[in-house]
XYZ file of C-alpha atoms in Angstrom:
511
model
C 82.542 72.136 78.446
C 80.509 71.799 81.753
C 78.061 68.929 82.048
C 78.149 67.735 78.446
C 74.825 66.405 77.170
C 74.873 62.489 77.598
C 78.325 62.942 79.541
C 76.761 62.137 83.027
C 75.363 58.965 81.865
C 78.972 57.883 81.001
C 80.388 59.449 84.406
C 81.805 62.661 82.779
C 81.071 65.991 84.265
C 83.539 67.828 81.940
C 84.612 67.443 78.111
C 87.496 69.936 76.445
C 87.116 71.336 73.081
C 90.472 70.529 71.110
C 89.760 72.446 68.488
C 90.947 69.434 66.094
C 88.512 68.438 62.868
C 88.163 64.596 62.842
C 86.133 61.845 61.009
C 84.714 58.927 62.907
C 84.958 55.787 60.908
C 82.615 52.559 61.046
C 85.314 50.961 63.444
C 85.107 53.727 65.750
C 88.586 55.145 65.194
C 88.904 58.971 64.204
C 91.062 60.269 61.138
C 92.546 63.494 62.049
C 91.943 66.204 59.458
C 93.462 69.236 61.112
C 92.604 72.292 63.034
C 89.175 74.370 62.809
C 89.582 77.362 60.779
C 90.747 80.612 62.872
C 92.069 78.362 65.645
C 95.482 79.574 66.949
C 96.653 76.372 68.775
C 99.834 74.698 67.319
C 101.776 71.786 68.554
C 105.562 72.620 69.004
C 108.247 70.144 70.460
C 105.549 67.947 71.741
C 103.669 70.669 73.613
C 100.363 72.123 72.768
C 100.471 76.023 72.474
C 97.744 78.480 72.244
C 99.422 81.226 70.365
C 96.630 83.504 71.437
C 97.619 83.179 74.892
C 101.215 84.239 74.321
C 99.882 87.266 72.261
C 97.621 87.899 75.454
C 100.401 87.292 77.884
C 102.580 89.644 75.958
C 100.100 92.703 76.092
C 99.154 92.218 79.563
C 102.655 91.894 80.855
C 103.783 95.099 79.069
C 101.247 97.182 80.985
C 100.213 99.441 78.084
C 103.748 99.698 76.455
C 102.402 97.107 73.627
C 99.190 97.931 72.045
C 99.102 94.946 69.643
C 100.908 91.646 69.073
C 100.877 88.311 67.370
C 102.828 85.177 67.651
C 103.478 82.703 64.998
C 105.741 79.458 64.370
C 108.769 79.753 62.363
C 110.731 77.296 60.639
C 110.029 73.863 59.100
C 112.453 71.464 60.715
C 114.037 73.402 63.368
C 110.695 75.473 64.448
C 110.833 78.237 66.928
C 108.131 80.721 68.462
C 108.390 84.441 66.929
C 106.135 87.487 68.175
C 105.648 90.385 66.516
C 104.679 93.472 68.527
C 103.570 97.299 68.077
C 104.738 99.718 70.494
C 102.170 102.412 72.041
C 103.104 105.456 70.057
C 104.716 107.683 72.835
C 106.552 104.679 74.244
C 108.006 103.918 70.849
C 109.105 107.776 70.595
C 110.873 107.178 73.708
C 112.557 103.971 73.210
C 113.369 104.542 69.512
C 113.861 101.662 66.964
C 117.520 100.577 68.196
C 118.807 99.090 71.155
C 116.419 100.456 74.215
C 113.559 98.655 72.299
C 115.520 95.249 71.476
C 116.576 95.299 75.308
C 113.384 96.072 76.401
C 111.631 93.119 74.270
C 114.094 90.662 75.758
C 113.415 91.418 79.055
C 109.926 91.162 78.610
C 109.868 87.843 76.712
C 112.162 86.347 79.554
C 110.059 87.221 82.444
C 106.587 86.341 80.790
C 104.302 84.547 83.293
C 104.425 81.463 80.871
C 106.233 78.007 80.757
C 109.670 78.313 79.169
C 108.282 76.379 76.021
C 105.641 78.884 75.434
C 108.008 81.976 75.577
C 108.879 83.457 72.231
C 112.488 82.816 70.847
C 112.317 86.405 69.973
C 110.117 89.434 69.672
C 110.480 91.583 66.621
C 109.090 95.302 66.783
C 106.836 96.568 63.854
C 105.299 99.771 62.896
C 102.106 97.927 62.419
C 100.954 94.349 61.867
C 100.790 93.560 58.026
C 97.207 93.291 56.901
C 95.554 91.862 53.677
C 93.645 93.713 51.030
C 90.425 91.974 52.968
C 91.874 93.748 56.599
C 92.534 90.073 58.058
C 96.264 89.528 59.381
C 98.685 88.761 56.729
C 100.264 85.683 58.569
C 102.272 84.836 54.974
C 104.129 88.426 55.419
C 105.061 87.456 58.796
C 106.189 84.208 57.902
C 108.561 85.766 55.229
C 109.600 88.477 57.707
C 113.696 88.511 57.670
C 115.112 88.042 60.921
C 118.101 90.290 61.134
C 121.306 89.694 62.687
C 122.084 90.756 66.431
C 121.622 94.395 67.231
C 124.680 95.855 68.867
C 123.749 97.119 72.434
C 124.801 100.193 73.687
C 127.271 98.901 76.357
C 129.253 95.919 74.673
C 128.799 92.774 77.074
C 131.940 91.402 78.171
C 132.167 87.728 77.493
C 134.914 85.243 78.728
C 136.667 83.142 76.180
C 134.837 80.252 76.958
C 131.263 82.201 76.625
C 132.057 83.649 73.192
C 133.078 80.399 71.976
C 129.864 78.693 73.498
C 127.748 81.480 72.055
C 128.737 80.394 68.628
C 128.148 76.989 69.620
C 124.732 77.932 70.554
C 123.869 79.828 67.449
C 124.827 76.877 65.572
C 122.421 74.602 67.307
C 119.313 76.622 67.525
C 116.629 77.006 64.949
C 117.977 79.244 61.814
C 121.567 79.328 63.335
C 119.934 81.719 66.057
C 119.751 84.615 63.627
C 118.156 87.596 65.037
C 118.465 86.301 68.699
C 120.276 88.033 71.284
C 122.506 85.916 73.559
C 123.846 87.211 76.414
C 125.729 85.975 79.857
C 122.121 85.247 81.477
C 120.182 84.116 78.266
C 118.706 80.807 78.946
C 119.120 78.164 76.036
C 115.509 77.257 76.315
C 114.026 80.597 76.283
C 116.126 81.272 72.898
C 114.606 78.709 71.093
C 116.185 75.500 72.563
C 114.548 72.453 73.224
C 115.438 68.782 74.893
C 115.873 67.461 71.292
C 118.244 70.491 70.130
C 119.976 69.926 73.801
C 121.222 66.304 72.567
C 123.012 68.191 69.435
C 124.450 70.972 71.702
C 125.768 68.369 73.898
C 127.557 66.807 70.776
C 128.467 70.236 69.637
C 130.160 71.012 72.932
C 132.150 67.907 72.926
C 133.695 68.604 69.532
C 134.426 72.338 70.150
C 136.025 72.017 73.773
C 136.913 68.248 73.957
C 134.766 68.009 77.448
C 131.906 65.710 78.382
C 128.724 67.442 79.594
C 126.027 65.156 81.014
C 122.307 66.210 80.048
C 121.556 66.757 83.585
C 124.359 69.361 83.674
C 122.717 70.837 80.337
C 119.285 71.054 82.003
C 121.144 72.645 85.168
C 123.231 74.968 83.837
C 120.982 76.306 81.044
C 122.317 79.741 80.808
C 125.291 81.014 78.673
C 127.189 81.630 81.924
C 126.606 79.148 83.773
C 127.142 76.291 81.215
C 130.629 78.251 80.094
C 131.265 77.662 84.052
C 130.731 74.180 83.865
C 132.824 73.666 80.697
C 135.643 75.683 82.306
C 135.663 73.256 85.312
C 135.781 70.279 83.152
C 138.740 71.489 80.784
C 142.162 69.982 81.161
C 143.085 73.001 82.937
C 140.665 73.301 85.724
C 138.960 70.180 87.455
C 137.876 71.915 90.353
C 134.323 73.394 91.081
C 134.500 77.115 92.077
C 133.616 77.181 95.939
C 131.966 80.142 97.176
C 133.669 81.979 100.150
C 130.498 83.133 101.948
C 132.693 84.872 104.613
C 134.364 87.272 101.828
C 130.690 87.777 100.281
C 129.431 89.300 103.323
C 132.329 91.590 104.115
C 131.319 95.242 103.907
C 133.500 98.380 103.092
C 135.620 99.002 105.896
C 135.390 102.861 105.302
C 131.496 102.959 105.709
C 130.974 105.763 108.523
C 129.143 104.973 111.765
C 125.523 106.021 111.830
C 124.960 109.014 114.217
C 121.083 109.382 114.453
C 118.406 107.285 112.806
C 115.074 107.934 111.145
C 112.120 105.421 111.198
C 109.466 104.103 108.752
C 106.585 105.585 110.315
C 106.456 108.965 112.246
C 104.360 109.996 115.014
C 101.177 111.977 114.257
C 102.799 115.007 115.277
C 105.830 114.956 113.023
C 106.101 115.635 109.417
C 105.158 113.297 106.787
C 107.885 111.408 105.479
C 110.027 110.372 101.966
C 110.473 106.383 101.407
C 112.858 105.066 99.024
C 111.513 101.549 97.149
C 113.068 99.071 95.197
C 110.831 96.639 93.065
C 107.878 98.626 92.792
C 106.424 97.009 89.663
C 106.493 93.372 90.876
C 103.347 91.772 92.186
C 104.416 92.523 96.285
C 105.955 95.775 95.339
C 102.568 97.196 93.498
C 100.692 96.276 96.795
C 103.645 98.139 98.821
C 103.219 101.002 96.505
C 99.233 101.134 97.172
C 99.790 101.169 100.769
C 102.353 103.909 101.002
C 100.809 106.410 98.295
C 97.560 105.645 100.617
C 99.332 106.384 103.793
C 98.679 110.079 105.200
C 101.947 110.308 106.954
C 103.914 109.748 103.623
C 104.414 112.481 101.640
C 106.713 111.031 98.904
C 107.887 107.969 97.351
C 110.847 107.486 95.334
C 110.608 104.269 93.142
C 114.009 103.577 92.313
C 115.806 101.065 89.788
C 112.359 101.252 87.626
C 113.149 99.490 84.383
C 112.235 101.251 80.964
C 108.566 100.655 80.190
C 107.178 99.469 83.632
C 104.186 101.444 84.733
C 103.007 102.556 87.986
C 99.818 103.813 89.266
C 99.354 107.887 88.874
C 99.860 109.610 92.090
C 101.423 113.087 93.027
C 103.475 110.906 95.650
C 105.251 108.761 93.414
C 108.686 109.864 91.472
C 109.703 107.341 89.209
C 113.458 106.813 88.585
C 114.310 104.481 85.801
C 117.456 102.523 86.338
C 118.508 98.760 87.082
C 119.484 97.091 90.233
C 123.037 95.934 88.876
C 123.716 99.659 87.934
C 125.936 102.204 89.833
C 123.598 104.159 92.358
C 120.880 101.619 90.573
C 120.909 104.039 87.679
C 120.485 107.400 89.392
C 123.034 110.093 88.829
C 125.436 110.906 91.776
C 123.785 114.172 92.358
C 120.060 112.600 92.180
C 121.252 109.839 94.514
C 122.514 112.221 97.119
C 119.085 114.142 96.706
C 117.018 111.377 97.134
C 118.887 109.603 100.027
C 119.750 112.751 101.988
C 115.621 113.428 102.513
C 114.516 109.708 102.817
C 113.398 108.349 106.169
C 113.162 104.646 105.147
C 114.624 102.477 102.487
C 112.143 99.262 101.303
C 114.538 97.250 99.127
C 112.036 94.681 97.845
C 113.388 94.660 94.111
C 115.327 91.219 93.145
C 115.589 88.983 89.981
C 113.545 85.996 91.138
C 115.073 82.673 89.787
C 115.794 79.597 91.502
C 117.374 77.716 88.349
C 120.263 80.981 87.891
C 123.256 80.437 89.898
C 124.491 82.980 92.654
C 127.126 84.181 90.660
C 124.528 85.027 87.929
C 122.322 86.723 90.410
C 124.843 88.455 92.414
C 125.320 91.719 90.699
C 121.479 92.192 90.606
C 120.644 90.709 94.245
C 123.454 91.502 96.325
C 125.362 94.201 94.920
C 121.966 96.044 94.943
C 121.667 95.432 98.698
C 125.484 96.410 99.432
C 124.888 99.599 97.246
C 121.902 100.778 99.160
C 123.588 100.329 102.783
C 126.586 102.753 101.261
C 124.246 105.145 99.781
C 122.148 105.171 103.224
C 125.277 105.691 105.394
C 127.491 108.051 103.169
C 124.843 110.212 102.287
C 123.634 110.644 105.601
C 127.498 111.428 107.067
C 128.034 113.709 104.108
C 124.807 115.811 104.547
C 124.897 115.576 108.250
C 121.202 113.876 108.343
C 120.022 111.012 110.004
C 120.075 107.427 108.648
C 117.087 106.031 107.041
C 115.515 102.914 108.535
C 116.374 99.543 106.142
C 113.492 97.207 105.295
C 114.972 94.372 103.444
C 112.309 91.875 102.031
C 114.090 88.462 102.251
C 112.335 85.033 102.052
C 111.139 82.456 104.153
C 113.488 80.039 101.829
C 116.441 81.098 104.285
C 114.961 79.266 106.963
C 115.505 76.045 105.106
C 119.224 76.346 105.429
C 119.074 75.756 109.101
C 117.379 72.438 108.266
C 115.035 72.496 110.971
C 111.358 72.189 111.446
C 110.786 75.823 112.518
C 112.934 78.797 112.126
C 111.691 81.892 114.418
C 113.062 85.222 114.377
C 116.887 84.748 114.627
C 119.881 85.274 112.586
C 120.488 83.200 109.613
C 124.429 83.951 109.549
C 125.262 80.690 111.277
C 123.530 78.633 108.620
C 125.409 79.547 105.311
C 124.411 77.593 102.034
C 126.854 75.228 100.551
C 129.835 76.171 99.415
C 129.038 74.720 95.954
C 126.202 75.023 93.387
C 123.877 76.505 96.040
C 120.362 77.616 95.232
C 121.397 81.190 93.821
C 118.366 82.954 94.993
C 118.385 81.868 98.312
C 121.878 82.246 98.587
C 121.784 86.102 97.330
C 119.053 86.415 100.327
C 121.426 84.951 102.855
C 124.527 87.205 101.925
C 122.108 90.274 101.802
C 120.494 89.326 105.319
C 124.567 89.041 106.691
C 125.437 92.270 104.967
C 122.323 93.917 106.632
C 123.148 92.383 110.080
C 126.680 93.330 110.027
C 125.740 97.054 109.121
C 123.241 97.206 111.828
C 125.547 95.609 114.583
C 128.536 97.403 113.871
C 127.428 100.600 112.278
C 124.024 101.293 113.863
C 121.752 100.983 110.635
C 118.514 100.435 111.821
C 117.478 97.078 109.782
C 114.245 95.306 109.653
C 114.228 91.835 107.561
C 111.241 90.710 106.518
C 110.657 86.888 105.286
C 107.635 86.536 103.586
C 106.443 82.745 102.486
C 104.218 82.085 99.251
C 102.531 85.351 98.643
C 99.438 85.065 97.065
C 96.528 87.125 95.827
C 94.731 88.108 92.681
C 97.133 88.207 89.754
C 99.899 86.602 91.442
C 101.641 84.521 88.877
C 101.990 80.610 88.927
C 105.715 80.199 87.695
C 106.881 78.635 90.898
C 105.857 74.887 91.829
C 103.746 75.750 94.826
C 101.673 78.310 92.755
C 101.570 75.758 89.735
C 100.163 73.193 92.294
C 97.621 75.436 93.724
C 96.194 76.886 89.984
C 96.155 73.645 88.318
C 94.569 71.542 91.526
C 91.593 74.541 91.163
C 91.368 73.769 87.330
C 91.305 70.373 87.258
C 89.615 70.040 90.733
C 91.878 67.532 92.045
C 95.017 67.753 93.985
C 98.162 65.589 93.618
C 99.194 63.074 96.298
C 102.175 64.513 97.613
C 101.986 62.395 100.807
C 102.190 59.626 98.775
C 105.249 60.754 96.880
C 106.981 61.230 100.017
C 106.155 64.895 100.950
C 105.540 66.270 104.619
C 104.382 69.524 105.949
C 102.206 72.100 104.624
C 102.509 74.933 102.269
C 102.581 78.108 103.932
C 100.838 80.985 102.116
C 100.527 84.956 103.008
C 98.014 87.155 101.538
C 99.807 89.938 99.395
C 97.784 92.785 101.000
C 98.987 91.376 104.719
C 102.002 91.011 103.652
C 102.433 94.748 102.198
C 100.571 96.291 105.071
C 102.904 94.444 107.558
C 106.124 95.801 105.875
C 104.533 99.581 106.002
C 103.161 99.208 109.463
C 106.372 98.395 111.308
C 108.319 101.395 112.477
């Protein structure tokens, strides 16, 4: 509350309404009596959490797919966040009650624009939220709702022996023995109900199950099932070596790829016919702005949005054609016939899609962030060769972060190939961008693929998420009206921001 009565005399210009009930004693101390009725704030693992904020984030992130939701705390000793959601009717019919809805909710929860400690361990679909006879939400019914065992997925994920064994160790350490929680290769221990206290229990359980010692620092760093299993394998009696990445092998293209004969460009001259563009990553922060610029351009007739995950929405436009799929899937989820139709008519490819995570390993991100680039290169060149069509120009959205590989104060328009990441434990996201750039440079130099690489810095604008440290500092500095003294902490340089509109306009405008 700004300008509290009497506060200015004490030097206050703001107070925070905590929602707590307390009694002031004669000695000046307070006795805590609980929370104000109707309040949804809870304290979990040392964090104050607004349950209503989680619910709002779920509904907003679903973009109309979920119409109602509620979040509660389950358990007594080992507590965890559980959300219950109601799908929009037509979406419910499309997804069904089985694997598709579970997969959608898992992906939604893992990507909520919230701190990890605020993300639910599990989201459960219901036909409707239970109500009492008085028309209020029946929280007792939700608290008693039985969490079912894991739902089998359509495609059984292949886990290594270590991953399968570790999965069971995780379940034993998680609240409620992980009942009802899907654990996959890429599952993060903290996003499925784990916390720092449970991490200590997990460390002991790993020692008992595998006979190896894992430091707490390693557990925090390798918090996904796949990366932690990799750490365990490296410390087993049969393997004492950390796996090194052969960057030269990673950036090698298929030797059978054809050479481009003729090429197209992103923007035609006014006398030419309107063109077709292929876009990945169309539902992300930058992707939505790129879509807006593309559909508003008079010389663009059609935009094929490929690898769009189920439930993601896009603006209504006659120019848009949405293809559901996934960046890690063969042909990005297109059928072979559809892939040939789409790529044979395209004048340009804008590859903006990627899984953004600075915590996951390169090996984890490789299938999504690198293999998608490799597939797009092959589809562009092979389809043009087979159909006798010009090769589309290729625009890759990289990151200014690759400039840090050169360890120099500036990184102008130059090749990143001479500056490979560390062979052991590199930043997975930046390493994936590096390999993609190298693949595209090779395709351009050897095969004639017209390539433009864009390296945006911190993209800002209305609706930007603040899950990275830079935007978190910005957001909380605005809220607190104070900024951290980073210079005193030894930091140098400046934050480099670019507006999302400026970035998207630059991508669409370059031929």
